[in-house]
JSON list of C-alpha atoms in Angstrom, two decimals:
[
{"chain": "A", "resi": 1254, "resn": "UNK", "atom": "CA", "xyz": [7.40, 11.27, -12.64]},
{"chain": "A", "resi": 1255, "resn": "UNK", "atom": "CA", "xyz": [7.46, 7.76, -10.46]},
{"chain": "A", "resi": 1256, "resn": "UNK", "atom": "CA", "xyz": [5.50, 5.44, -11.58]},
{"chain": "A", "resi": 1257, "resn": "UNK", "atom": "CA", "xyz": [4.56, 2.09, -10.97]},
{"chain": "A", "resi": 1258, "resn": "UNK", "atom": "CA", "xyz": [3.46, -0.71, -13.48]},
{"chain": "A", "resi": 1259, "resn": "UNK", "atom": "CA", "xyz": [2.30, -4.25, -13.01]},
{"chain": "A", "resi": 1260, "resn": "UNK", "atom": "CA", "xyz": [0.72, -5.18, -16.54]},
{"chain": "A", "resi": 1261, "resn": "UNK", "atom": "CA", "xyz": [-0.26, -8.73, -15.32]},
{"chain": "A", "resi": 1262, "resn": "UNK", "atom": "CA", "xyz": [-4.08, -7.74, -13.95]},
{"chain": "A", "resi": 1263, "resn": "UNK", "atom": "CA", "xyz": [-4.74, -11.84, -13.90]},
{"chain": "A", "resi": 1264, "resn": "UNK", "atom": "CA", "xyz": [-3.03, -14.48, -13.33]},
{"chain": "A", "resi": 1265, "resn": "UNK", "atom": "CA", "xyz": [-4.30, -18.15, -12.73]},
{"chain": "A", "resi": 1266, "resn": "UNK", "atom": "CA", "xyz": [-2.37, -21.16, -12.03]},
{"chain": "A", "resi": 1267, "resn": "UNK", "atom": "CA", "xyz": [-2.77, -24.59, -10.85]},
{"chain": "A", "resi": 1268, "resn": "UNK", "atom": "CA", "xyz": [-1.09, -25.52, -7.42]},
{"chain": "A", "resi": 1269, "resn": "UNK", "atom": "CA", "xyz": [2.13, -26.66, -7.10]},
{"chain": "A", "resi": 1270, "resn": "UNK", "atom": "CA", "xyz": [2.92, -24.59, -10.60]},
{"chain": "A", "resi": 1271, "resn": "UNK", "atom": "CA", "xyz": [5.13, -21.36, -9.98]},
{"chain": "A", "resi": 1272, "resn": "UNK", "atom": "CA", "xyz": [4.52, -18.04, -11.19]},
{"chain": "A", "resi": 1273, "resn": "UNK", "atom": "CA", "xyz": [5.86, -14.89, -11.38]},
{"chain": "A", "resi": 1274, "resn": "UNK", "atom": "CA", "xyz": [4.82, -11.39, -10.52]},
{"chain": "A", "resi": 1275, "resn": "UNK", "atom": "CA", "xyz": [6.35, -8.76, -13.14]},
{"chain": "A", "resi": 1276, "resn": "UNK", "atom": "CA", "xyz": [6.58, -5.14, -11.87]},
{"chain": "A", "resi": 1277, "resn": "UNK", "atom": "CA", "xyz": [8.54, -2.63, -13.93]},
{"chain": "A", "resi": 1278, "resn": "UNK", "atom": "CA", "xyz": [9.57, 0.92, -11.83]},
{"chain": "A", "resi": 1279, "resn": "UNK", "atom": "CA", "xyz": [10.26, 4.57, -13.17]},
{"chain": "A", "resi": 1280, "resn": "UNK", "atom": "CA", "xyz": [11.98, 7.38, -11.28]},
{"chain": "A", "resi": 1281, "resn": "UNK", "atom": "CA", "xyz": [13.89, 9.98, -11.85]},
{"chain": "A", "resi": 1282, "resn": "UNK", "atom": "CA", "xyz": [15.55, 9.78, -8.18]},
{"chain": "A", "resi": 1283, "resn": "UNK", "atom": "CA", "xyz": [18.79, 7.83, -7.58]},
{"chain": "A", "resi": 1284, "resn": "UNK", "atom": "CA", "xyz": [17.81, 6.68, -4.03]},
{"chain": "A", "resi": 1285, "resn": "UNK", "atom": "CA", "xyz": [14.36, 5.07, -3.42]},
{"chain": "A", "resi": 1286, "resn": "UNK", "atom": "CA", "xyz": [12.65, 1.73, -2.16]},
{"chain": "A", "resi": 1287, "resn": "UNK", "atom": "CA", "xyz": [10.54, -0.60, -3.54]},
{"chain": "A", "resi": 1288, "resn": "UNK", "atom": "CA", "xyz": [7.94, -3.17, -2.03]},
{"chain": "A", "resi": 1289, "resn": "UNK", "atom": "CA", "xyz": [5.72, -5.75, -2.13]},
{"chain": "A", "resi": 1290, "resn": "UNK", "atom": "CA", "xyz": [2.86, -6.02, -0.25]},
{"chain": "A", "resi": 1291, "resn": "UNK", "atom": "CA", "xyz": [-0.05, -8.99, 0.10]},
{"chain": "A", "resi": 1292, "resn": "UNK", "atom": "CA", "xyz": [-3.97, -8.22, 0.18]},
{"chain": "A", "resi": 1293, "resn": "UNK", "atom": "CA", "xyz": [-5.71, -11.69, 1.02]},
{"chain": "A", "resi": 1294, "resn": "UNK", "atom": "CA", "xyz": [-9.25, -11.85, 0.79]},
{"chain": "A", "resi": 1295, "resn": "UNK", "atom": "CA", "xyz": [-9.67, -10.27, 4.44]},
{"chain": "A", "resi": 1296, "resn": "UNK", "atom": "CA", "xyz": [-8.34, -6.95, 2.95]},
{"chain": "A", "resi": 1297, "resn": "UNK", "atom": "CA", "xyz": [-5.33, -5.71, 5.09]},
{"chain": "A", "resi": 1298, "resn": "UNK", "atom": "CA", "xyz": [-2.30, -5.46, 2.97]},
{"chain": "A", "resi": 1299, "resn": "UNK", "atom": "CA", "xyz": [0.49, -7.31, 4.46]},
{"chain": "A", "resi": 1300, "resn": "UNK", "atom": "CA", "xyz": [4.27, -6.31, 3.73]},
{"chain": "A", "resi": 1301, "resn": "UNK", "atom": "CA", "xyz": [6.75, -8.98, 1.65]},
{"chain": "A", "resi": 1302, "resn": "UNK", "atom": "CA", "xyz": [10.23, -7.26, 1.66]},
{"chain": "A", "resi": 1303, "resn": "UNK", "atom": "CA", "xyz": [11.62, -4.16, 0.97]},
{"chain": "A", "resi": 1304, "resn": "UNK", "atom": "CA", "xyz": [14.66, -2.88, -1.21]},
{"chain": "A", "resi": 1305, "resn": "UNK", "atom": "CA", "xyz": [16.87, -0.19, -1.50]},
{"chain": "A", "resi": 1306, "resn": "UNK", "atom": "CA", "xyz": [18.25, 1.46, -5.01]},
{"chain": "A", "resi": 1307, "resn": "UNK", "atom": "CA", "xyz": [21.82, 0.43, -3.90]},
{"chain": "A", "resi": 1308, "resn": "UNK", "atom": "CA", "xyz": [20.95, -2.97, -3.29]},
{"chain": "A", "resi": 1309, "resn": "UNK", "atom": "CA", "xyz": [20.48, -5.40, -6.04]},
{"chain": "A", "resi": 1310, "resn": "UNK", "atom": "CA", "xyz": [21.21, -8.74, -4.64]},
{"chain": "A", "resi": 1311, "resn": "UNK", "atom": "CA", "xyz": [18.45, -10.95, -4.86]},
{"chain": "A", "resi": 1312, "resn": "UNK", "atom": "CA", "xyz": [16.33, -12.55, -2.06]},
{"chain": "A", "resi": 1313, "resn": "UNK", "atom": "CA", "xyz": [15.31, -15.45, -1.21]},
{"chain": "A", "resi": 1314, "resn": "UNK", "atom": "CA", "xyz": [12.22, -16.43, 1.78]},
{"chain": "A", "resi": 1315, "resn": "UNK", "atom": "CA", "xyz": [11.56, -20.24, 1.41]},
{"chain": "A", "resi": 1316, "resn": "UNK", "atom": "CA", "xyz": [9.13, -20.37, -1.91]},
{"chain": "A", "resi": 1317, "resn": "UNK", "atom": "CA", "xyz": [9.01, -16.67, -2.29]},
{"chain": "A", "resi": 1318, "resn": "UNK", "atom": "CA", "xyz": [12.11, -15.15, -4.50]},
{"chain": "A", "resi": 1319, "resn": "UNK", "atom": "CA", "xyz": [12.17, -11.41, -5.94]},
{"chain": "A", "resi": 1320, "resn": "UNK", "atom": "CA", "xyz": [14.96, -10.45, -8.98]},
{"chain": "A", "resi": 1321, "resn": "UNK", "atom": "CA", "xyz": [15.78, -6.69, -8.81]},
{"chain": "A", "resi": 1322, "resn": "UNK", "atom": "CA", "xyz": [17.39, -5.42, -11.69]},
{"chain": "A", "resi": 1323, "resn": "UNK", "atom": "CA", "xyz": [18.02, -2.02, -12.42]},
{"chain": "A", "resi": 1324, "resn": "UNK", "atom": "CA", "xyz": [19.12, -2.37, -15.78]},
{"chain": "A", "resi": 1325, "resn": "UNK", "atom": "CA", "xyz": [15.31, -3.02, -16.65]},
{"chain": "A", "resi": 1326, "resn": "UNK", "atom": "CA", "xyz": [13.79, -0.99, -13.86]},
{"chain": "A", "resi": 1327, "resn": "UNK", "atom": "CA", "xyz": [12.56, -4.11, -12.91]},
{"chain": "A", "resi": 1328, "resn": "UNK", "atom": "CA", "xyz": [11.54, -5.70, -9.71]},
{"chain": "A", "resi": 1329, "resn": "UNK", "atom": "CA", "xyz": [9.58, -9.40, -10.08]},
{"chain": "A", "resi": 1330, "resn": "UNK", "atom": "CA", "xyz": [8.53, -11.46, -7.58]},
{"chain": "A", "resi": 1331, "resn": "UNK", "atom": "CA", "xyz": [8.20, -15.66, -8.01]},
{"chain": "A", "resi": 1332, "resn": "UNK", "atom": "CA", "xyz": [6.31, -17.86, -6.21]},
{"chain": "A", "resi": 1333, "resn": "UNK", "atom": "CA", "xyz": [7.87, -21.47, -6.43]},
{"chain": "A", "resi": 1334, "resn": "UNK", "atom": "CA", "xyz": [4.88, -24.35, -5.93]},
{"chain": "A", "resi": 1335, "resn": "UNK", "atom": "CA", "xyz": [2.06, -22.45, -5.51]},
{"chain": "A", "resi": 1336, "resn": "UNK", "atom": "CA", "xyz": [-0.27, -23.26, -2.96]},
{"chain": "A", "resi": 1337, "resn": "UNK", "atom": "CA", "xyz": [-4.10, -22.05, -2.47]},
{"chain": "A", "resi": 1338, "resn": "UNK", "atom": "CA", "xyz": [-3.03, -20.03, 0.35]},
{"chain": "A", "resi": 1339, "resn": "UNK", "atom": "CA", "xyz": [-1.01, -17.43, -1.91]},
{"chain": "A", "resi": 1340, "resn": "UNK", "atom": "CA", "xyz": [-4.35, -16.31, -3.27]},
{"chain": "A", "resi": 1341, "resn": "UNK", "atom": "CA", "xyz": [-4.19, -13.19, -3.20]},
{"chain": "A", "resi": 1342, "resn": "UNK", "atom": "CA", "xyz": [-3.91, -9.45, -4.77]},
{"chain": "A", "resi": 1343, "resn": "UNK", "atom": "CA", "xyz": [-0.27, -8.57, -4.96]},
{"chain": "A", "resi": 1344, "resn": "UNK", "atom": "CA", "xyz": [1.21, -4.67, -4.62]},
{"chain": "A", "resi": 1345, "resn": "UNK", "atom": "CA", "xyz": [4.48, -3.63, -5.82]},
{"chain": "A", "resi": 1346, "resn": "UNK", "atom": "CA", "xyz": [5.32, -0.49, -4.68]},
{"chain": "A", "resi": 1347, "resn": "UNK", "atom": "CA", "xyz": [7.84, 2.34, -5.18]},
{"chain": "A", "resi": 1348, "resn": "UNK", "atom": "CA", "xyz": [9.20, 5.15, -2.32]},
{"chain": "A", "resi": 1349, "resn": "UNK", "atom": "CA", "xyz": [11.11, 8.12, -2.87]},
{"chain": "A", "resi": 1350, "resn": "UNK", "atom": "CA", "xyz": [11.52, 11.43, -0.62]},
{"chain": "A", "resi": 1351, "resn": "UNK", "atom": "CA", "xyz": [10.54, 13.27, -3.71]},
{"chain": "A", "resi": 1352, "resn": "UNK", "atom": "CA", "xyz": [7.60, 11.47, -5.39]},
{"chain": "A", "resi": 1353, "resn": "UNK", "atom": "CA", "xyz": [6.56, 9.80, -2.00]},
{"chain": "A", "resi": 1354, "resn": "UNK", "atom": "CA", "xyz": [4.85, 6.16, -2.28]},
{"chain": "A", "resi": 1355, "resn": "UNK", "atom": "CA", "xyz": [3.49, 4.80, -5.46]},
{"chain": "A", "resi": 1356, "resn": "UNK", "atom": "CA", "xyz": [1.68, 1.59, -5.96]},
{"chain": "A", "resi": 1357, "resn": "UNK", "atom": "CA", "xyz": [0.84, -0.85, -8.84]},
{"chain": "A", "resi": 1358, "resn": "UNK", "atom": "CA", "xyz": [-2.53, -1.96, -9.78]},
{"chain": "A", "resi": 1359, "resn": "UNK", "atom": "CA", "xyz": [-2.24, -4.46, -8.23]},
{"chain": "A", "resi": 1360, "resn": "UNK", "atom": "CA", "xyz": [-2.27, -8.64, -9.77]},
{"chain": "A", "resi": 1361, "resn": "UNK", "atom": "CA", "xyz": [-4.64, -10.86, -9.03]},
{"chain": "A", "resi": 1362, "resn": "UNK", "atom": "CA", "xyz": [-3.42, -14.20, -8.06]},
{"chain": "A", "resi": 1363, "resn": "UNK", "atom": "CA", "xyz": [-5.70, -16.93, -8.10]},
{"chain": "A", "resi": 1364, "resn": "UNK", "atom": "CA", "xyz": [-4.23, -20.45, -7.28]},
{"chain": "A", "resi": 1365, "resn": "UNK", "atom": "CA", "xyz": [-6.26, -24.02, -8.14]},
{"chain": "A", "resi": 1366, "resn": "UNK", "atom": "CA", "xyz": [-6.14, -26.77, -6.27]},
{"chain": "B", "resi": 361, "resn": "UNK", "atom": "CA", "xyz": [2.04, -6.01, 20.31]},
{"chain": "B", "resi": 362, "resn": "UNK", "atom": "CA", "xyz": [-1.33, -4.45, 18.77]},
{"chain": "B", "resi": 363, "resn": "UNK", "atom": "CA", "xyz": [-1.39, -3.67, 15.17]},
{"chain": "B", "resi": 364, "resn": "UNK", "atom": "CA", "xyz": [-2.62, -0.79, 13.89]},
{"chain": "B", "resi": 365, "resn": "UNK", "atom": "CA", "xyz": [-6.42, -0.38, 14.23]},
{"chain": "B", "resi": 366, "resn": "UNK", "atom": "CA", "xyz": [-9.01, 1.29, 12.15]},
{"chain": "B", "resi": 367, "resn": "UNK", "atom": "CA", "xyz": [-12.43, 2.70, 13.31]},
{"chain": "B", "resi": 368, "resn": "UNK", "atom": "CA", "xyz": [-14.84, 2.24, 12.04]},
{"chain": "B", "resi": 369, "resn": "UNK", "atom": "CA", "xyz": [-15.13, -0.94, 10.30]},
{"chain": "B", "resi": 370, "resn": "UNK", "atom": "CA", "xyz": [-18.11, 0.27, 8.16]},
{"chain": "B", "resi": 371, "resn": "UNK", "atom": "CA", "xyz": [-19.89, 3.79, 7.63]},
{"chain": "B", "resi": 372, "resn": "UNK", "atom": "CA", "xyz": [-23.11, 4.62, 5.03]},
{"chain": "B", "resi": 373, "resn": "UNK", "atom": "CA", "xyz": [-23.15, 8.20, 4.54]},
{"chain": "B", "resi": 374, "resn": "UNK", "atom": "CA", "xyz": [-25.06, 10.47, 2.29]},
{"chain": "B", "resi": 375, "resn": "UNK", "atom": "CA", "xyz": [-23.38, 13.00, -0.24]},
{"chain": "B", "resi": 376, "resn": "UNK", "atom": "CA", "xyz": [-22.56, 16.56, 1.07]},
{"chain": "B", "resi": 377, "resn": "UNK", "atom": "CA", "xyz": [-21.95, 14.75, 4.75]},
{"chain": "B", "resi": 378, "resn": "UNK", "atom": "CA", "xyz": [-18.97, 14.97, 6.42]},
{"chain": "B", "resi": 379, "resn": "UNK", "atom": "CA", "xyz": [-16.77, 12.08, 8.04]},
{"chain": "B", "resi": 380, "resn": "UNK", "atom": "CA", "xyz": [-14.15, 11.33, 10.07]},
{"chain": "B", "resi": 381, "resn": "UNK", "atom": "CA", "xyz": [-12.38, 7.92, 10.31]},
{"chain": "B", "resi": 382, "resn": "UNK", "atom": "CA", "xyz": [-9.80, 7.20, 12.76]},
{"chain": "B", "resi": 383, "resn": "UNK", "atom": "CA", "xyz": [-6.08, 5.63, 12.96]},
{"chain": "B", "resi": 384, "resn": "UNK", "atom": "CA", "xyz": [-4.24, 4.06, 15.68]},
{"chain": "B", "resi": 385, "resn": "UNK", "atom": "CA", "xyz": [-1.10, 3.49, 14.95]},
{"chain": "B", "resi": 386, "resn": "UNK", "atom": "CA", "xyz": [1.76, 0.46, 16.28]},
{"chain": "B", "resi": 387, "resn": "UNK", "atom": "CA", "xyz": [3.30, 2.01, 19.45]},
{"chain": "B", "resi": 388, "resn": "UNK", "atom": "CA", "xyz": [6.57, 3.83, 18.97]},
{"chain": "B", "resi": 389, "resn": "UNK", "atom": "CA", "xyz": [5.78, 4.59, 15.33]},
{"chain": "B", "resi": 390, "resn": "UNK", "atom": "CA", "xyz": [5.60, 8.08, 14.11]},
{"chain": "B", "resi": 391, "resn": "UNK", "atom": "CA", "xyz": [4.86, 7.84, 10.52]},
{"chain": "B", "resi": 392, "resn": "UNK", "atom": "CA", "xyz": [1.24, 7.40, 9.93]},
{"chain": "B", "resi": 393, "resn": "UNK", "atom": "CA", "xyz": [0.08, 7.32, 6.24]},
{"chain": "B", "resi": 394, "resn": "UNK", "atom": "CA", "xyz": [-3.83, 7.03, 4.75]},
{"chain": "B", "resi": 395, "resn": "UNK", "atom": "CA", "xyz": [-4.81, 5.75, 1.05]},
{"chain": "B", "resi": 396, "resn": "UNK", "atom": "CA", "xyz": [-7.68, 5.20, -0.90]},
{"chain": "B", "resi": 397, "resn": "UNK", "atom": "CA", "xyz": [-8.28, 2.08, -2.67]},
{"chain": "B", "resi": 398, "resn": "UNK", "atom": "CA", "xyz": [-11.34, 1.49, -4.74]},
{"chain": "B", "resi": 399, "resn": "UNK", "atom": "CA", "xyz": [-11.51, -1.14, -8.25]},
{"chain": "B", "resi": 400, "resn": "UNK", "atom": "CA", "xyz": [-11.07, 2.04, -10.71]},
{"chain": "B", "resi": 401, "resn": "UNK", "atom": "CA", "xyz": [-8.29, 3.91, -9.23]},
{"chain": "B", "resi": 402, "resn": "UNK", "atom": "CA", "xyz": [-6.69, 0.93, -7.42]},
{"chain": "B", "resi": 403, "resn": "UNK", "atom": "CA", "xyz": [-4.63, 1.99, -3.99]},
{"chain": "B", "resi": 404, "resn": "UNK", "atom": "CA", "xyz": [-4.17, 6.02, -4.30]},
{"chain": "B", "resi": 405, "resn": "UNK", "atom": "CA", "xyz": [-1.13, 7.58, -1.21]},
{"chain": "B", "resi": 406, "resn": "UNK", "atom": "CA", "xyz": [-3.75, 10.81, 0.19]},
{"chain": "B", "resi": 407, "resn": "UNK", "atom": "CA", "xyz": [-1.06, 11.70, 2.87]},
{"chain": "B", "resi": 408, "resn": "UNK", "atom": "CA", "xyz": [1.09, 11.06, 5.23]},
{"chain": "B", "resi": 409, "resn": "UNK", "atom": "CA", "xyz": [1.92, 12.62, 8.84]},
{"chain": "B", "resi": 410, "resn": "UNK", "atom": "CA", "xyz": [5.13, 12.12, 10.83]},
{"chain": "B", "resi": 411, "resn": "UNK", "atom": "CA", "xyz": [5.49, 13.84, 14.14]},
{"chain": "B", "resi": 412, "resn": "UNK", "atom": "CA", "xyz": [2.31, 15.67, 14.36]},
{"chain": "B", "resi": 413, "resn": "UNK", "atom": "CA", "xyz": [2.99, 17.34, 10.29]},
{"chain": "B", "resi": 414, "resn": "UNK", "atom": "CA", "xyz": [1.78, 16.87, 7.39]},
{"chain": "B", "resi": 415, "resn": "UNK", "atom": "CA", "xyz": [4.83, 15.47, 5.21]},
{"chain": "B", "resi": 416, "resn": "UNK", "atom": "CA", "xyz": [3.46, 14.73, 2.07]},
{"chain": "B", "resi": 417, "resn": "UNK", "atom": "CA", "xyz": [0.08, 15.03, 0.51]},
{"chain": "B", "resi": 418, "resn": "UNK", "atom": "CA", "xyz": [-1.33, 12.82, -2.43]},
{"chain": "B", "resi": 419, "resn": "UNK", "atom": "CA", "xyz": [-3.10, 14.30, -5.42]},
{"chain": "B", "resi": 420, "resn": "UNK", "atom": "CA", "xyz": [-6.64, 14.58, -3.80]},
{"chain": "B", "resi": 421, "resn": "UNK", "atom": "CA", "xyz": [-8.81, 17.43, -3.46]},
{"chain": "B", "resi": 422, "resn": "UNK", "atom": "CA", "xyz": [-8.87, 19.90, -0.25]},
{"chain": "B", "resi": 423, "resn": "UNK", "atom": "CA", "xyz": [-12.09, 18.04, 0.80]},
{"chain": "B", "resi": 424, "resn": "UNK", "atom": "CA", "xyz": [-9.97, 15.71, 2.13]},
{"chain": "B", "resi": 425, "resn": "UNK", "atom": "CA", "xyz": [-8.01, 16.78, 5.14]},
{"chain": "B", "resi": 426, "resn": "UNK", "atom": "CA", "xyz": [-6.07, 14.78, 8.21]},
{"chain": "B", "resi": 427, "resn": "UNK", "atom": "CA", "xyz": [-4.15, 15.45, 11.23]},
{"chain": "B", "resi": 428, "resn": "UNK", "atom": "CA", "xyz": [-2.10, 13.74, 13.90]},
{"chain": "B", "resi": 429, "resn": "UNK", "atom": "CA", "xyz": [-1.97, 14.03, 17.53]},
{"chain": "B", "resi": 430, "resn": "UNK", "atom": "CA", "xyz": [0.80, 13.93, 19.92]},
{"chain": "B", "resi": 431, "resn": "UNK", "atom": "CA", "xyz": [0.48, 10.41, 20.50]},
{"chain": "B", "resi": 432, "resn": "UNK", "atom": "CA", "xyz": [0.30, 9.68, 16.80]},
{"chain": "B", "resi": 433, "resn": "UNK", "atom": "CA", "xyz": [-2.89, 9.02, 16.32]},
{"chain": "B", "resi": 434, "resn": "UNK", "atom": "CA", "xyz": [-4.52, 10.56, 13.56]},
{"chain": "B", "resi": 435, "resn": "UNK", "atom": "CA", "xyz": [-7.90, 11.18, 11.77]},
{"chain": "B", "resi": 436, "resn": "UNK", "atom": "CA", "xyz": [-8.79, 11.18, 8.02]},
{"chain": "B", "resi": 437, "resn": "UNK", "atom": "CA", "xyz": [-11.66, 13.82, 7.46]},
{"chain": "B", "resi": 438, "resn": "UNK", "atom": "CA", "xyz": [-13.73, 13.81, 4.06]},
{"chain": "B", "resi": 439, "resn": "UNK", "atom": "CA", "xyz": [-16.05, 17.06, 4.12]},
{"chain": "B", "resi": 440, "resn": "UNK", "atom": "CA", "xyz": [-18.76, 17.56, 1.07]},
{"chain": "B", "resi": 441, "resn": "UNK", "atom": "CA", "xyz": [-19.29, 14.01, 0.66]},
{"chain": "B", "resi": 442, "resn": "UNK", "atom": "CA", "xyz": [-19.30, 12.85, -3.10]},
{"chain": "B", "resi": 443, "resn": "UNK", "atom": "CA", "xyz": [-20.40, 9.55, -4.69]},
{"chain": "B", "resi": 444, "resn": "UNK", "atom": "CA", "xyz": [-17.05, 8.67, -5.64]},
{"chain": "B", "resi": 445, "resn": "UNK", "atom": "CA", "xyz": [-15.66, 9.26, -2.18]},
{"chain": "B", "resi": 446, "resn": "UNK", "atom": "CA", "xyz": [-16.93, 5.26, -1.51]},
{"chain": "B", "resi": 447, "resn": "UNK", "atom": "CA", "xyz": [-14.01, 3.32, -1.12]},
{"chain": "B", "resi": 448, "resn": "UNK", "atom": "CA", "xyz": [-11.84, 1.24, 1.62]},
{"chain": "B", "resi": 449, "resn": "UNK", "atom": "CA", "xyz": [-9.82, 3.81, 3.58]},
{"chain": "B", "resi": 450, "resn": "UNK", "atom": "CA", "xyz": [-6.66, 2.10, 4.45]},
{"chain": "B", "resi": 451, "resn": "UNK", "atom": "CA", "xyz": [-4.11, 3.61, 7.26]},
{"chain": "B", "resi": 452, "resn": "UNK", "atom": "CA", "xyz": [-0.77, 2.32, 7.57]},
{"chain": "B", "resi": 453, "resn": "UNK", "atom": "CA", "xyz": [1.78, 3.50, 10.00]},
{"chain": "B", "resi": 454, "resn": "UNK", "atom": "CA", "xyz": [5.61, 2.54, 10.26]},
{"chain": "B", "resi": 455, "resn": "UNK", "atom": "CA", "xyz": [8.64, 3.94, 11.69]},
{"chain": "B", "resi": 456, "resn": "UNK", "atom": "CA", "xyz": [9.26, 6.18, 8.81]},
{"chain": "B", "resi": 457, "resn": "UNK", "atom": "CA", "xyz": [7.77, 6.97, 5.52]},
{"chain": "B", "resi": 458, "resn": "UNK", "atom": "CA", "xyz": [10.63, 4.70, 3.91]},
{"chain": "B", "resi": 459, "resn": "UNK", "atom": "CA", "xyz": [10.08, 1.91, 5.86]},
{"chain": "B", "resi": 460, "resn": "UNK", "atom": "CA", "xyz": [7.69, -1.17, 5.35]},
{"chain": "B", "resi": 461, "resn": "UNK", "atom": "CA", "xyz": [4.24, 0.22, 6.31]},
{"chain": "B", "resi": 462, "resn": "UNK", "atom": "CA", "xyz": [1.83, -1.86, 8.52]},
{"chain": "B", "resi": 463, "resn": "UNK", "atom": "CA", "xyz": [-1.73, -1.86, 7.40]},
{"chain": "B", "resi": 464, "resn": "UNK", "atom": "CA", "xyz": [-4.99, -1.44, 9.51]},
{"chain": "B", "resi": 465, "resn": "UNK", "atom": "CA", "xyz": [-7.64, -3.55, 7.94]},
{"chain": "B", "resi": 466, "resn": "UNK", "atom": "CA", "xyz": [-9.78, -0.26, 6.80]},
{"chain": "B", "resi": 467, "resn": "UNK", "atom": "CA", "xyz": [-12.65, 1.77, 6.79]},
{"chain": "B", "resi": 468, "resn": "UNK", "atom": "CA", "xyz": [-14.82, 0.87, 4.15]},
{"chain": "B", "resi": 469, "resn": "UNK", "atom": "CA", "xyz": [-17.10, 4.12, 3.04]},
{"chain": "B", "resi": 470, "resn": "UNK", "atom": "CA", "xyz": [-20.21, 3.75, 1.22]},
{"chain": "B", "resi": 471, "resn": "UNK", "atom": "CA", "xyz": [-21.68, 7.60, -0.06]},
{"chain": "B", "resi": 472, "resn": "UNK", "atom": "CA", "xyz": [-25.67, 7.22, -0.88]}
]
């Protein structure tokens, strides 16, 4: 069965610090997508990036970085120097034809000035 | 272009009431999907239409049912009202169901 786990429920870090996001994936299919998505305080989820199973290269969007690794059914995200404006709940999400879309819990970010 | 809009914001219903909440999605997509997020459960898939069909269907009960219209619009119904049923009823719609999904910013339920 898919299933998505982000362990970290918490985290709370002082600006300018960076942090990272863990998310660890399980599926049985060989082709599927995973995702992050945002929820700021105002509640509508906004997406991050999307990746395919045959595509491990990492990515880079100016202070937000994710590390795919299959070998660990992994799929972090970091945030490099924090600021309060990255407050937010953070989704990682999995998508396959056969087990549709799974999300995380769900990790609350919480960024002090 | 207009994002994806959710009506209505807010609804207080009773248990063993019915509701509908409503979708529209971005213009031009065809996949439009609904969740349920509430603190216990987190952000639950209920289903997702493409093209007028149901594609794929979460793990909810039959209570809750949806459809899609020809312009891709769709509608969430919840019949038989339970407590639990409160929650913040998200829609997202996106090209297709493997694509990123764009949120509406919800209907948020409250059952008395």
């Amino acid at each position: 069965a898919q299933k998505v786990t982000q362990a970290q429920t918490e985290i709370s870090v002082v600006e300018k610090e960076d942090v990272t996001l863990d998310c660890v994936y399980e599926t049985r299919d060989t082709t599927y997508y995973l995702f992050w998505y945002k929820q700021p305080p105002s509640g509508e989820l906004v997406f991050l990036i999307r990746r395919n199973s045959f595509d491990e290269q990492n990515e880079i969007s100016g202070r937000y970085s994710w590390n795919f690794q299959k070998s660990t059914s992994s799929f972090n995200f970091t945030i490099t120097a924090s600021q309060v404006v990255d407050s937010a709940v953070y989704f990682c999400a999995s998508y396959s034809s056969a087990s549709k879309i799974i999300f995380g819990s769900g990790t609350r970010l919480s960024i002090r000035p | 272009k207009a994002g994806v809009t959710q009506t209505p914001r807010y609804l207080i219903k009773t248990r063993g009431q019915q509701v509908t909440l409503s979708c529209s999605p971005i213009s031009g997509h065809r996949s439009v999907s609904w969740y349920q997020q509430t603190p216990g459960q987190g952000l639950q898939f209920l289903f997702e239409y493409f093209s007028e069909t149901q594609r794929n269907k979460g793990n909810f009960p039959g209570r809750f049912s949806g459809r899609q219209f020809s312009n891709s619009r769709s509608e969430m119904n919840v019949s038989t009202l339970e407590l639990g049923d409160s929650a913040l009823y998200l829609c997202a719609s996106s090209p297709d169901a493997n694509e990123k999904l764009f949120f509406g910013s919800g209907t948020q339920l409250s059952v008395l």
